[in-house]
Amino acid sequence: MTVSLSTHAETPLEQKRRFEHGGTTMAAGHRVSLKNLSAWYEDQHAVKGVDLDFEPNKVTAIIGPSGCGKSTLLRCINRMHEEIPGTRVEGEVLLDDQALYSDAVDVTAVRRAIGMVFQKPNPFPTMSIFDNVAAGPRLSGTKGGDLRERVERSLRSAALWDEVKDRLNQPGIGLSGGQQQRLCIARAISVEPEVVLMDEPASALDPASTLRIEELVEELKTRYTIVIVTHNMQQAARASDTTAFMLDGELIEAGPTEKIFTKPDDERTERYVSGKFG
Amino acid sequence: MAASAAAISQSGSLRGSPLSRLPDRALRIVLTALAVAILTLIAFFFIRLYVEARPAFARFGVFGFTFNNDWDVSRNVFGALPLVVGTLITAAVALIIGVPVAIAAALFVTELCPRRARGPLTIMLDLLAAVPSVVYGLWGVFVLIPKLKPAEQWVTDKLHFIPFIGGASVAGPNYFIGGLILAIMILPIVSAITREVMATVPADHKEAALALGATRWEMIRTAILPYSRAGITGAAMLGLGRAIGETIAVTLVIGNAPRIGSHLFDQGYTLAAVIANEFGEAANNPIHRAALIAAGLVLFVLTLLVNAAARVFINRRTALA
């Protein structure tokens, strides 16, 4: 089972697979592998030769102190890092067995396959709730009843439908912060990705909204491979199956979350998770 | 900290001496006076124009003067409608041609061009504003009019089924050439403001669009244009203000025929052009002189209305953000 990333049109079979994926049944997820991945801003070496696998249908948390390169690492996975002028990536990112940085790969297809939720809720300010979620599917030509159905399904998946179903035409920025972030999650999954990246998705939210996001992450992992960057260690401990610890651009240690938080192999991990620095 | 404590203990209190407050007070008085002077000037200007124009308004009526389609110096009949229409047509052509080009230029500079080319390009675009308008006018007379005439004739022949544009015999100087010159002249200001507005689109929104798999153009359509729409409208209105008031360049290429042209490629006249052209000969004819000043007043009001509209658009934008 592979995801189509090249520019060629989808075959009916591929399309069918993709639609089955968008459904609510448990689907075989997709693995993301980083092979000796390095990233730079101008001369600053922000990610240094990281090898890491993100398991299908698991939540992987990346933790580490500010500036350790965890967000940069995340942005390399869906090739958003290259949108910043003066940046550079080396090494490989694989989705199943496809190299995302190979020349034949269409970058917009990568981003449709690997969705992203940002640190600050960022709904499009001029658009209604409906249009915010519809923006992605519309790019690939979905319209009419299909579009409405897709929007509803995405909002339901993001646990927001019941709160907004009667005011889909109101502006997205009229929602509360936590609702806005769930709207952004709905927007991210509206294009039916295989992997969802979350860059500190709850750092701008209050504790109650944070918990809702974490519950949502738990639900979403039945359908997606999830990578979540967080500087909140409790959150990593609560919400993830696997945890990776980064320091100064290097991956120090990765393993089952429980192990990382109770008996890590590396002494620096131990000091970080016990709050001695960072 | 220690120094200010020492200063307080030296003067014995926290109250500064009256002398130390003097500069601030003087500054306020001077600035207030200047601000009042500007407003007074505008008010005086308006009143003076009205007083000078009154003979024309008294003879033809305010509405009669503005909306009568008859401007004939030899009969001393002055109805400014051909001028108003000419002004509006040229300004509209300027917007239709100039604004899309200005938006495209702004998009190219902010989103597409290599970072190193951004500075030089911006400066070149801004330099268009530094060319004196009489130079644009002469360029229009000696280059645009002769070179474009065959092209204009071709367009009007091909589009013969469209009223006002098609099936005309092209006059050398005409509304279209005037509008084209104006389009070039409003390009720098419209583009500069559009650029500024686009630079304020948060990176968040652009990244949100890109992360959905948008191409660059789709990102521009999804994130940048909706966010900047009101600002671009304001920019266009300011450009319109400029296009309405521009005098010399238009005077040189509009044909100076005081009648409503029958098509886009016909000769016409504008409010500003008629004042520039006829003021010398009007010196000995009080009613002609009054009519020209009245034309100036109409122009003034038209520009005010356009600028007010631009303000409203820009303010609504600010309120939204």
Coordinates of C-alpha atoms in Angstrom, one line a residue:
Chain A
M1 CA 0.0 0.0 0.0
T2 CA 1.6 3.2 -1.1
V3 CA 0.5 6.8 -1.2
S4 CA 0.7 8.5 -4.5
L5 CA 2.9 11.6 -4.4
S6 CA 3.8 12.2 -8.0
T7 CA 1.9 14.6 -10.3
H8 CA 0.2 11.9 -12.3
A9 CA -3.6 11.6 -12.0
E10 CA -4.9 9.1 -9.5
T11 CA -6.0 5.8 -10.8
P12 CA -9.5 4.7 -9.6
L13 CA -7.9 2.1 -7.4
E14 CA -5.7 4.6 -5.7
Q15 CA -8.6 6.9 -5.3
K16 CA -10.7 4.1 -3.7
R17 CA -7.9 3.3 -1.3
R18 CA -7.7 6.9 -0.3
F19 CA -11.4 7.2 0.3
E20 CA -11.4 4.1 2.4
H21 CA -8.7 5.8 4.4
G22 CA -10.8 8.8 5.1
G23 CA -13.5 6.6 6.5
T24 CA -13.9 5.8 10.2
T25 CA -12.6 2.3 10.0
M26 CA -9.2 1.5 11.4
A27 CA -6.9 1.7 8.5
A28 CA -3.4 0.4 8.0
G29 CA -1.3 3.5 8.7
H30 CA 1.8 4.8 7.2
R31 CA 5.3 4.9 8.5
V32 CA 7.5 8.0 8.3
S33 CA 11.2 7.4 8.5
L34 CA 14.0 10.0 8.8
K35 CA 17.4 8.9 7.5
N36 CA 20.3 11.0 8.6
L37 CA 18.2 14.2 8.3
S38 CA 20.0 17.5 8.7
A39 CA 18.5 21.0 8.3
W40 CA 20.0 24.5 8.2
Y41 CA 19.0 28.1 8.5
E42 CA 21.6 29.9 6.6
D43 CA 24.7 28.7 8.4
Q44 CA 23.0 27.5 11.5
H45 CA 22.8 23.8 11.7
A46 CA 19.4 23.2 13.4
V47 CA 18.9 19.5 12.9
K48 CA 22.0 17.3 13.0
G49 CA 21.8 13.9 11.3
V50 CA 18.6 12.5 12.9
D51 CA 17.5 8.9 12.3
L52 CA 14.0 8.3 13.5
D53 CA 11.0 6.2 12.6
F54 CA 7.4 7.3 13.3
E55 CA 5.3 4.2 13.7
P56 CA 1.9 3.9 11.9
N57 CA -1.2 4.6 14.1
K58 CA 1.0 5.7 16.9
V59 CA 1.5 9.1 18.5
T60 CA 5.1 10.1 18.6
A61 CA 6.0 13.1 20.8
I62 CA 9.2 15.1 20.2
I63 CA 10.3 16.9 23.3
G64 CA 13.3 19.0 24.1
P65 CA 14.2 22.5 25.4
S66 CA 13.4 25.6 23.2
G67 CA 15.7 25.9 20.2
C68 CA 16.6 22.2 20.2
G69 CA 15.4 21.9 16.6
K70 CA 12.2 19.9 17.3
S71 CA 9.9 22.2 15.3
T72 CA 12.4 22.4 12.4
L73 CA 12.5 18.6 12.4
L74 CA 8.7 18.5 12.2
R75 CA 8.7 21.1 9.3
C76 CA 11.2 19.0 7.4
I77 CA 8.7 16.1 7.3
N78 CA 6.1 17.9 5.1
R79 CA 8.7 20.0 3.4
M80 CA 7.5 23.3 5.0
H81 CA 11.1 24.0 6.1
E82 CA 12.1 24.9 2.6
E83 CA 9.5 27.7 2.5
I84 CA 11.8 29.9 4.6
P85 CA 14.4 31.6 2.4
G86 CA 18.0 30.6 3.1
T87 CA 17.2 27.1 4.5
R88 CA 18.5 23.7 3.4
V89 CA 17.8 20.1 4.1
E90 CA 20.0 17.0 3.7
G91 CA 19.3 13.4 4.3
E92 CA 16.1 11.6 3.6
V93 CA 12.5 11.5 4.7
L94 CA 10.5 8.4 3.7
L95 CA 6.8 8.0 3.7
D96 CA 6.5 4.2 3.6
D97 CA 9.2 3.6 0.9
Q98 CA 8.9 6.9 -1.0
A99 CA 11.6 9.5 -0.7
L100 CA 9.8 12.8 -0.1
Y101 CA 12.8 14.9 -1.2
S102 CA 13.4 13.1 -4.5
D103 CA 13.0 15.2 -7.7
A104 CA 10.0 13.3 -9.0
V105 CA 7.9 14.1 -6.0
D106 CA 5.4 17.0 -6.1
V107 CA 5.7 19.1 -3.0
T108 CA 2.0 19.9 -2.9
A109 CA 1.2 16.2 -2.9
V110 CA 3.6 15.7 0.0
R111 CA 1.7 18.3 2.0
R112 CA -1.7 16.8 1.1
A113 CA -0.4 13.4 2.4
I114 CA 1.2 14.9 5.5
G115 CA -1.1 17.5 7.2
M116 CA 0.0 20.1 9.7
V117 CA -1.4 21.9 12.7
F118 CA 0.4 25.0 13.9
Q119 CA 1.3 26.4 17.3
K120 CA -1.1 29.3 17.1
P121 CA -4.6 28.6 15.9
N122 CA -4.5 30.1 12.4
P123 CA -7.9 29.9 10.7
F124 CA -8.2 32.1 7.6
P125 CA -9.6 35.3 9.0
T126 CA -11.8 36.3 6.1
M127 CA -13.4 32.9 5.8
S128 CA -16.4 31.3 7.5
I129 CA -16.1 28.1 9.5
F130 CA -17.3 26.1 6.5
D131 CA -14.9 27.8 4.1
N132 CA -12.0 27.2 6.4
V133 CA -12.5 23.5 6.3
A134 CA -13.5 23.5 2.6
A135 CA -10.4 25.5 1.5
G136 CA -8.2 22.4 1.2
P137 CA -10.7 20.0 -0.6
R138 CA -11.6 22.9 -2.9
L139 CA -8.0 23.1 -4.0
S140 CA -8.3 19.6 -5.4
G141 CA -11.6 20.4 -7.1
T142 CA -14.1 18.9 -4.6
K143 CA -17.4 20.7 -4.7
G144 CA -21.2 20.5 -4.0
G145 CA -22.5 17.6 -1.9
D146 CA -19.1 15.9 -1.8
L147 CA -17.6 19.0 -0.3
R148 CA -20.4 19.5 2.3
E149 CA -20.0 15.8 3.3
R150 CA -16.2 16.2 3.5
V151 CA -16.5 19.3 5.7
E152 CA -19.0 17.6 8.0
R153 CA -16.8 14.5 8.3
S154 CA -13.7 16.6 9.1
L155 CA -15.5 18.7 11.7
R156 CA -16.9 15.5 13.3
S157 CA -13.4 14.0 13.4
A158 CA -12.1 17.1 15.0
A159 CA -14.9 16.9 17.7
L160 CA -16.2 20.3 16.6
W161 CA -19.3 19.5 14.6
D162 CA -21.8 19.6 17.3
E163 CA -20.6 23.0 18.5
V164 CA -20.6 24.7 15.1
K165 CA -23.2 22.9 12.9
D166 CA -25.7 25.7 13.3
R167 CA -23.3 28.5 12.5
L168 CA -21.1 27.2 9.7
N169 CA -21.4 30.5 7.9
Q170 CA -20.0 32.6 10.7
P171 CA -16.4 33.6 10.7
G172 CA -13.8 31.1 11.9
I173 CA -12.1 33.7 14.0
G174 CA -15.3 34.2 16.1
L175 CA -14.7 30.8 17.8
S176 CA -12.8 30.4 21.1
G177 CA -9.1 29.6 21.0
G178 CA -9.6 25.9 21.6
Q179 CA -12.4 25.7 19.0
Q180 CA -10.2 27.5 16.5
Q181 CA -7.4 25.0 17.0
R182 CA -9.9 22.1 16.5
L183 CA -11.1 24.0 13.4
C184 CA -7.5 24.0 12.2
I185 CA -7.3 20.2 12.9
A186 CA -10.5 19.7 10.9
R187 CA -8.9 21.8 8.1
A188 CA -5.7 19.7 8.2
I189 CA -7.6 16.4 8.0
S190 CA -10.0 17.7 5.4
V191 CA -7.5 16.8 2.6
E192 CA -7.4 13.2 3.9
P193 CA -3.7 13.0 4.9
E194 CA -2.0 9.9 6.0
V195 CA 0.1 11.6 8.6
V196 CA -0.7 14.6 10.9
L197 CA 2.1 16.8 12.2
M198 CA 1.3 19.0 15.2
D199 CA 3.6 21.8 16.3
E200 CA 2.9 22.5 20.0
P201 CA -0.8 22.5 19.1
A202 CA -2.0 23.3 22.7
S203 CA 0.7 25.8 23.8
A204 CA -1.6 28.8 23.2
L205 CA -4.7 27.1 24.9
D206 CA -6.1 27.0 28.4
P207 CA -5.9 23.7 30.3
A208 CA -9.5 22.5 29.5
S209 CA -9.0 23.1 25.8
T210 CA -5.6 21.4 26.0
L211 CA -7.2 18.3 27.4
R212 CA -9.7 18.2 24.6
I213 CA -7.0 18.4 22.0
E214 CA -5.1 15.6 23.7
E215 CA -8.3 13.4 23.7
L216 CA -8.7 14.3 20.1
V217 CA -5.1 13.2 19.3
E218 CA -5.9 9.9 21.0
E219 CA -8.9 9.4 18.7
L220 CA -7.1 10.5 15.6
K221 CA -4.3 8.0 15.9
T222 CA -6.7 5.2 14.9
R223 CA -6.6 6.7 11.4
Y224 CA -3.4 8.7 11.2
T225 CA 0.2 8.5 12.1
I226 CA 0.7 11.5 14.4
V227 CA 3.8 13.4 15.3
I228 CA 3.4 16.0 18.0
V229 CA 6.1 18.5 19.1
T230 CA 5.7 19.7 22.6
H231 CA 7.6 21.4 25.3
N232 CA 5.1 20.2 27.9
M233 CA 6.4 17.0 29.3
Q234 CA 3.1 16.1 31.0
Q235 CA 1.5 16.3 27.6
A236 CA 4.0 14.1 26.0
A237 CA 3.6 11.6 28.9
R238 CA -0.2 11.7 28.6
A239 CA -0.7 11.8 24.9
S240 CA 2.1 9.8 23.2
D241 CA 3.1 6.2 22.7
T242 CA 6.6 7.0 21.7
T243 CA 8.8 9.9 22.8
A244 CA 11.9 11.3 21.2
F245 CA 14.2 13.6 23.1
M246 CA 16.2 16.2 21.2
L247 CA 19.0 18.5 22.4
D248 CA 21.0 21.0 20.3
G249 CA 19.7 19.6 17.1
E250 CA 20.6 16.0 17.9
L251 CA 18.3 13.2 18.7
I252 CA 19.5 12.0 22.1
E253 CA 17.1 9.1 22.6
A254 CA 13.8 7.7 21.4
G255 CA 11.7 4.9 22.8
P256 CA 8.4 4.0 24.4
T257 CA 7.0 7.0 26.3
E258 CA 6.9 5.1 29.6
K259 CA 10.5 4.1 29.3
I260 CA 11.7 7.6 28.4
F261 CA 9.9 9.1 31.4
T262 CA 10.8 6.4 33.9
K263 CA 14.2 4.9 33.1
P264 CA 15.8 6.5 30.1
D265 CA 19.1 5.2 28.8
D266 CA 20.8 8.6 28.5
E267 CA 21.6 10.7 31.5
R268 CA 20.7 14.0 29.7
T269 CA 17.2 12.6 29.0
E270 CA 16.8 11.7 32.6
R271 CA 17.9 15.2 33.7
Y272 CA 15.5 16.8 31.2
V273 CA 12.4 14.8 32.0
S274 CA 13.0 15.2 35.7
G275 CA 13.0 19.0 35.2
K276 CA 16.7 19.6 36.0
F277 CA 17.1 21.8 32.9
G278 CA 15.2 23.1 29.8
Chain B
M1 CA 18.4 55.3 39.2
A2 CA 20.8 56.8 41.6
A3 CA 21.3 59.8 39.3
S4 CA 17.6 60.6 39.2
A5 CA 17.3 60.2 42.9
A6 CA 20.1 62.7 43.3
A7 CA 18.3 65.1 40.9
I8 CA 15.1 64.8 43.0
S9 CA 16.9 65.5 46.2
Q10 CA 18.7 68.4 44.7
S11 CA 15.5 70.2 43.5
G12 CA 13.8 69.2 46.7
S13 CA 10.6 67.9 45.0
L14 CA 9.2 65.8 42.3
R15 CA 7.8 68.8 40.5
G16 CA 10.0 69.9 37.6
S17 CA 10.7 73.6 37.2
P18 CA 8.3 75.5 34.8
L19 CA 11.3 76.0 32.6
S20 CA 11.9 72.3 32.1
R21 CA 8.3 71.9 30.8
L22 CA 8.7 74.7 28.4
P23 CA 10.0 72.7 25.3
D24 CA 7.1 70.3 25.4
R25 CA 4.6 73.1 25.7
A26 CA 6.2 75.1 22.9
L27 CA 6.2 72.0 20.7
R28 CA 2.5 71.5 21.3
I29 CA 1.6 75.1 20.5
V30 CA 3.7 75.1 17.3
L31 CA 2.2 71.8 16.1
T32 CA -1.3 72.8 16.9
A33 CA -0.9 76.1 15.1
L34 CA 0.4 74.3 12.0
A35 CA -2.4 71.8 12.0
V36 CA -5.0 74.6 12.3
A37 CA -3.2 76.5 9.6
I38 CA -3.6 73.6 7.2
L39 CA -7.3 73.2 7.9
T40 CA -7.8 76.9 7.6
L41 CA -6.1 76.9 4.3
I42 CA -8.3 74.2 2.9
A43 CA -11.4 75.9 4.2
F44 CA -10.3 79.3 2.8
F45 CA -9.4 77.6 -0.5
F46 CA -12.9 76.1 -0.7
I47 CA -14.7 79.3 0.2
R48 CA -12.5 81.4 -2.2
L49 CA -13.2 79.0 -5.0
Y50 CA -16.9 79.1 -4.4
V51 CA -16.9 82.9 -4.3
E52 CA -14.9 83.2 -7.6
A53 CA -17.1 80.6 -9.2
R54 CA -20.4 82.1 -8.1
P55 CA -21.1 84.1 -11.3
A56 CA -21.1 80.8 -13.3
F57 CA -23.2 79.0 -10.7
A58 CA -25.6 82.0 -10.6
R59 CA -26.0 81.9 -14.4
F60 CA -26.3 78.2 -15.0
G61 CA -27.2 76.8 -11.5
V62 CA -25.0 74.4 -9.6
F63 CA -26.6 71.3 -11.1
G64 CA -27.0 73.0 -14.5
F65 CA -23.4 73.8 -14.6
T66 CA -22.2 70.4 -13.5
F67 CA -24.6 68.3 -15.7
N68 CA -25.3 70.3 -18.8
N69 CA -23.8 68.8 -21.9
D70 CA -22.7 72.1 -23.6
W71 CA -19.3 73.8 -23.2
D72 CA -19.0 76.6 -25.8
V73 CA -16.7 79.5 -25.1
S74 CA -17.8 81.5 -28.1
R75 CA -21.4 81.5 -27.0
N76 CA -20.5 81.9 -23.3
V77 CA -22.4 78.7 -22.5
F78 CA -20.8 76.5 -19.9
G79 CA -22.0 73.1 -18.9
A80 CA -19.3 70.9 -17.6
L81 CA -20.8 67.4 -18.3
P82 CA -18.4 66.6 -21.2
L83 CA -15.5 67.4 -18.8
V84 CA -16.9 65.4 -15.9
V85 CA -17.5 62.4 -18.3
G86 CA -14.1 62.7 -19.8
T87 CA -12.5 62.8 -16.3
L88 CA -14.5 59.7 -15.2
I89 CA -13.7 57.8 -18.4
T90 CA -10.0 58.4 -18.3
A91 CA -9.9 57.6 -14.6
A92 CA -11.8 54.4 -15.1
V93 CA -9.5 53.3 -17.9
A94 CA -6.5 54.1 -15.7
L95 CA -8.0 51.9 -12.9
I96 CA -8.9 49.0 -15.2
I97 CA -5.4 48.9 -16.7
G98 CA -3.3 50.1 -13.8
V99 CA -4.7 48.3 -10.8
P100 CA -4.3 44.7 -12.1
V101 CA -0.7 45.5 -13.2
A102 CA 0.0 47.2 -9.8
I103 CA -1.3 44.1 -7.9
A104 CA 0.7 41.8 -10.1
A105 CA 3.8 43.8 -9.6
A106 CA 3.2 43.9 -5.8
L107 CA 2.7 40.1 -5.7
F108 CA 5.8 39.5 -7.8
V109 CA 7.9 41.7 -5.5
T110 CA 6.5 40.3 -2.2
E111 CA 6.0 36.6 -3.1
L112 CA 7.8 35.5 -6.2
C113 CA 11.0 37.4 -7.0
P114 CA 14.3 36.3 -5.6
R115 CA 15.1 38.2 -2.4
R116 CA 18.1 39.9 -3.9
A117 CA 16.1 41.5 -6.7
R118 CA 13.4 42.8 -4.3
G119 CA 15.1 46.0 -3.3
P120 CA 16.2 47.2 -6.8
L121 CA 12.8 46.3 -8.3
T122 CA 10.9 48.2 -5.6
I123 CA 13.1 51.3 -6.2
M124 CA 12.5 51.1 -10.0
L125 CA 8.8 50.8 -9.5
D126 CA 8.9 53.8 -7.1
L127 CA 11.0 55.8 -9.6
L128 CA 8.0 55.8 -12.0
A129 CA 6.5 58.3 -9.6
A130 CA 9.5 60.6 -10.0
V131 CA 9.1 61.1 -13.7
P132 CA 7.5 64.6 -14.2
S133 CA 4.0 64.3 -15.6
V134 CA 4.8 66.6 -18.5
V135 CA 7.4 64.1 -19.6
Y136 CA 4.7 61.3 -19.6
G137 CA 2.5 63.7 -21.6
L138 CA 5.2 64.3 -24.3
W139 CA 6.0 60.6 -24.4
G140 CA 2.3 60.0 -25.0
V141 CA 2.2 62.6 -27.8
F142 CA 5.3 61.5 -29.6
V143 CA 5.4 57.8 -29.0
L144 CA 2.1 56.3 -27.7
I145 CA -0.3 58.1 -30.0
P146 CA 1.4 57.3 -33.3
K147 CA 2.6 53.8 -32.3
L148 CA -0.7 52.6 -30.8
K149 CA -3.0 54.0 -33.4
P150 CA -3.0 50.9 -35.6
A151 CA -3.4 48.6 -32.6
E152 CA -6.3 50.6 -31.3
Q153 CA -7.9 50.5 -34.8
W154 CA -7.4 46.8 -34.9
V155 CA -9.1 46.3 -31.5
T156 CA -12.0 48.5 -32.3
D157 CA -12.5 46.7 -35.6
K158 CA -12.4 43.3 -34.0
L159 CA -14.7 44.3 -31.1
H160 CA -17.2 46.1 -33.4
F161 CA -20.1 44.4 -31.6
I162 CA -19.4 46.1 -28.3
P163 CA -21.0 49.5 -27.9
F164 CA -18.7 52.4 -27.0
I165 CA -15.5 50.4 -27.8
G166 CA -16.1 48.8 -31.2
G167 CA -16.6 50.1 -34.7
A168 CA -14.9 53.5 -34.2
S169 CA -12.5 55.4 -36.3
V170 CA -9.7 56.1 -33.9
A171 CA -8.7 59.7 -33.3
G172 CA -5.0 60.2 -32.5
P173 CA -5.4 61.7 -29.1
N174 CA -8.2 60.1 -27.2
Y175 CA -9.8 58.9 -23.9
F176 CA -7.9 55.6 -24.1
I177 CA -4.5 57.1 -24.5
G178 CA -5.2 59.5 -21.6
G179 CA -6.3 56.6 -19.5
L180 CA -3.2 54.6 -20.4
I181 CA -0.9 57.4 -19.5
L182 CA -2.8 57.7 -16.2
A183 CA -2.5 54.0 -15.6
I184 CA 1.3 54.3 -15.7
M185 CA 1.2 57.3 -13.5
I186 CA -0.9 55.7 -10.7
L187 CA 1.1 52.4 -10.9
P188 CA 3.7 53.4 -8.3
I189 CA 1.4 54.5 -5.5
V190 CA -1.1 51.7 -6.0
S191 CA 1.7 49.1 -6.1
A192 CA 3.5 50.6 -3.1
I193 CA 0.4 50.5 -0.9
T194 CA -0.6 47.0 -2.1
R195 CA 2.9 45.9 -1.4
E196 CA 2.7 47.2 2.2
V197 CA -0.7 45.6 2.7
M198 CA 0.5 42.2 1.4
A199 CA 3.6 42.4 3.6
T200 CA 1.2 42.5 6.6
V201 CA -0.4 39.1 5.8
P202 CA 0.7 36.9 8.7
A203 CA 3.1 34.1 7.8
D204 CA 0.7 31.9 9.7
H205 CA -2.0 32.2 7.1
K206 CA 0.4 31.7 4.2
E207 CA 1.8 28.6 5.8
A208 CA -1.7 27.3 6.6
A209 CA -2.5 27.4 2.9
L210 CA 0.8 25.8 1.8
A211 CA 0.4 23.1 4.4
L212 CA -2.9 22.1 2.8
G213 CA -1.0 21.4 -0.4
A214 CA -1.7 24.7 -2.1
T215 CA 0.5 25.8 -5.0
R216 CA 2.0 29.3 -4.8
W217 CA -0.9 30.7 -6.9
E218 CA -3.5 28.9 -4.7
M219 CA -1.8 30.2 -1.6
I220 CA -2.0 33.7 -3.0
R221 CA -5.7 33.2 -3.8
T222 CA -6.5 31.5 -0.4
A223 CA -4.4 33.5 2.0
I224 CA -3.1 36.7 0.5
L225 CA -5.8 38.2 -1.7
P226 CA -8.7 37.8 0.7
Y227 CA -6.7 39.3 3.6
S228 CA -5.5 42.3 1.5
R229 CA -8.7 42.9 -0.5
A230 CA -9.8 45.9 1.5
G231 CA -6.3 47.4 1.5
I232 CA -6.0 47.0 -2.2
T233 CA -9.4 48.7 -2.7
G234 CA -8.1 51.6 -0.6
A235 CA -5.0 51.8 -2.8
A236 CA -7.1 51.8 -5.9
M237 CA -9.2 54.6 -4.6
L238 CA -6.1 56.7 -3.8
G239 CA -4.9 56.0 -7.4
L240 CA -8.3 57.1 -8.6
G241 CA -7.9 60.3 -6.8
R242 CA -4.6 60.9 -8.5
A243 CA -6.0 60.0 -11.9
I244 CA -8.9 62.4 -11.5
G245 CA -6.7 65.3 -10.7
E246 CA -3.8 64.7 -13.1
T247 CA -3.6 67.7 -15.5
I248 CA -0.7 68.2 -17.9
A249 CA -0.1 64.6 -19.2
V250 CA -3.8 64.3 -19.9
T251 CA -4.1 67.7 -21.5
L252 CA -1.4 66.7 -24.0
V253 CA -3.1 63.5 -25.1
I254 CA -6.8 63.9 -24.6
G255 CA -7.6 65.9 -27.8
N256 CA -9.2 68.8 -25.9
A257 CA -12.6 68.5 -27.6
P258 CA -15.3 69.9 -25.2
R259 CA -18.0 67.3 -26.1
I260 CA -18.8 63.8 -25.0
G261 CA -16.9 61.5 -27.3
S262 CA -18.9 58.9 -29.0
H263 CA -16.5 56.0 -28.2
L264 CA -13.4 55.1 -26.2
F265 CA -11.0 56.1 -29.0
D266 CA -12.6 59.5 -29.5
Q267 CA -11.3 62.9 -28.5
G268 CA -12.5 64.4 -25.3
Y269 CA -11.6 66.8 -22.4
T270 CA -11.2 66.6 -18.7
L271 CA -11.9 69.1 -15.9
A272 CA -8.2 69.6 -15.1
A273 CA -7.2 69.8 -18.8
V274 CA -9.8 72.5 -19.6
I275 CA -8.6 74.7 -16.7
A276 CA -5.0 74.4 -17.8
N277 CA -5.8 75.1 -21.4
E278 CA -8.4 77.9 -21.2
F279 CA -7.3 79.9 -18.2
G280 CA -5.1 82.3 -20.2
E281 CA -7.8 83.2 -22.7
A282 CA -10.4 83.6 -20.0
A283 CA -8.6 86.5 -18.3
N284 CA -10.8 89.1 -20.0
N285 CA -14.1 87.1 -19.9
P286 CA -15.4 87.1 -16.3
I287 CA -18.1 84.4 -16.9
H288 CA -15.6 82.1 -18.7
R289 CA -13.1 82.6 -15.8
A290 CA -15.9 81.9 -13.3
A291 CA -16.8 78.8 -15.2
L292 CA -13.3 77.5 -15.1
I293 CA -13.0 78.1 -11.4
A294 CA -16.4 76.3 -11.0
A295 CA -14.9 73.4 -12.9
G296 CA -12.0 73.4 -10.4
L297 CA -14.6 73.3 -7.6
V298 CA -16.3 70.3 -9.2
L299 CA -12.9 68.6 -9.5
F300 CA -12.2 69.4 -5.9
V301 CA -15.4 67.9 -4.7
L302 CA -15.0 64.8 -6.9
T303 CA -11.5 64.2 -5.5
L304 CA -12.7 64.7 -2.0
L305 CA -15.5 62.2 -2.5
V306 CA -13.1 59.6 -3.9
N307 CA -10.6 60.1 -1.0
A308 CA -13.4 59.9 1.5
A309 CA -14.5 56.6 0.0
A310 CA -10.9 55.3 0.2
R311 CA -10.8 56.3 3.9
V312 CA -14.0 54.4 4.6
F313 CA -12.6 51.3 2.9
I314 CA -9.3 51.5 4.7
N315 CA -10.9 52.1 8.1
R316 CA -13.3 49.2 7.6
R317 CA -10.2 47.1 6.9
T318 CA -8.5 48.2 10.2
A319 CA -11.7 47.6 12.1
L320 CA -11.8 44.0 10.7
A321 CA -8.2 43.3 11.7

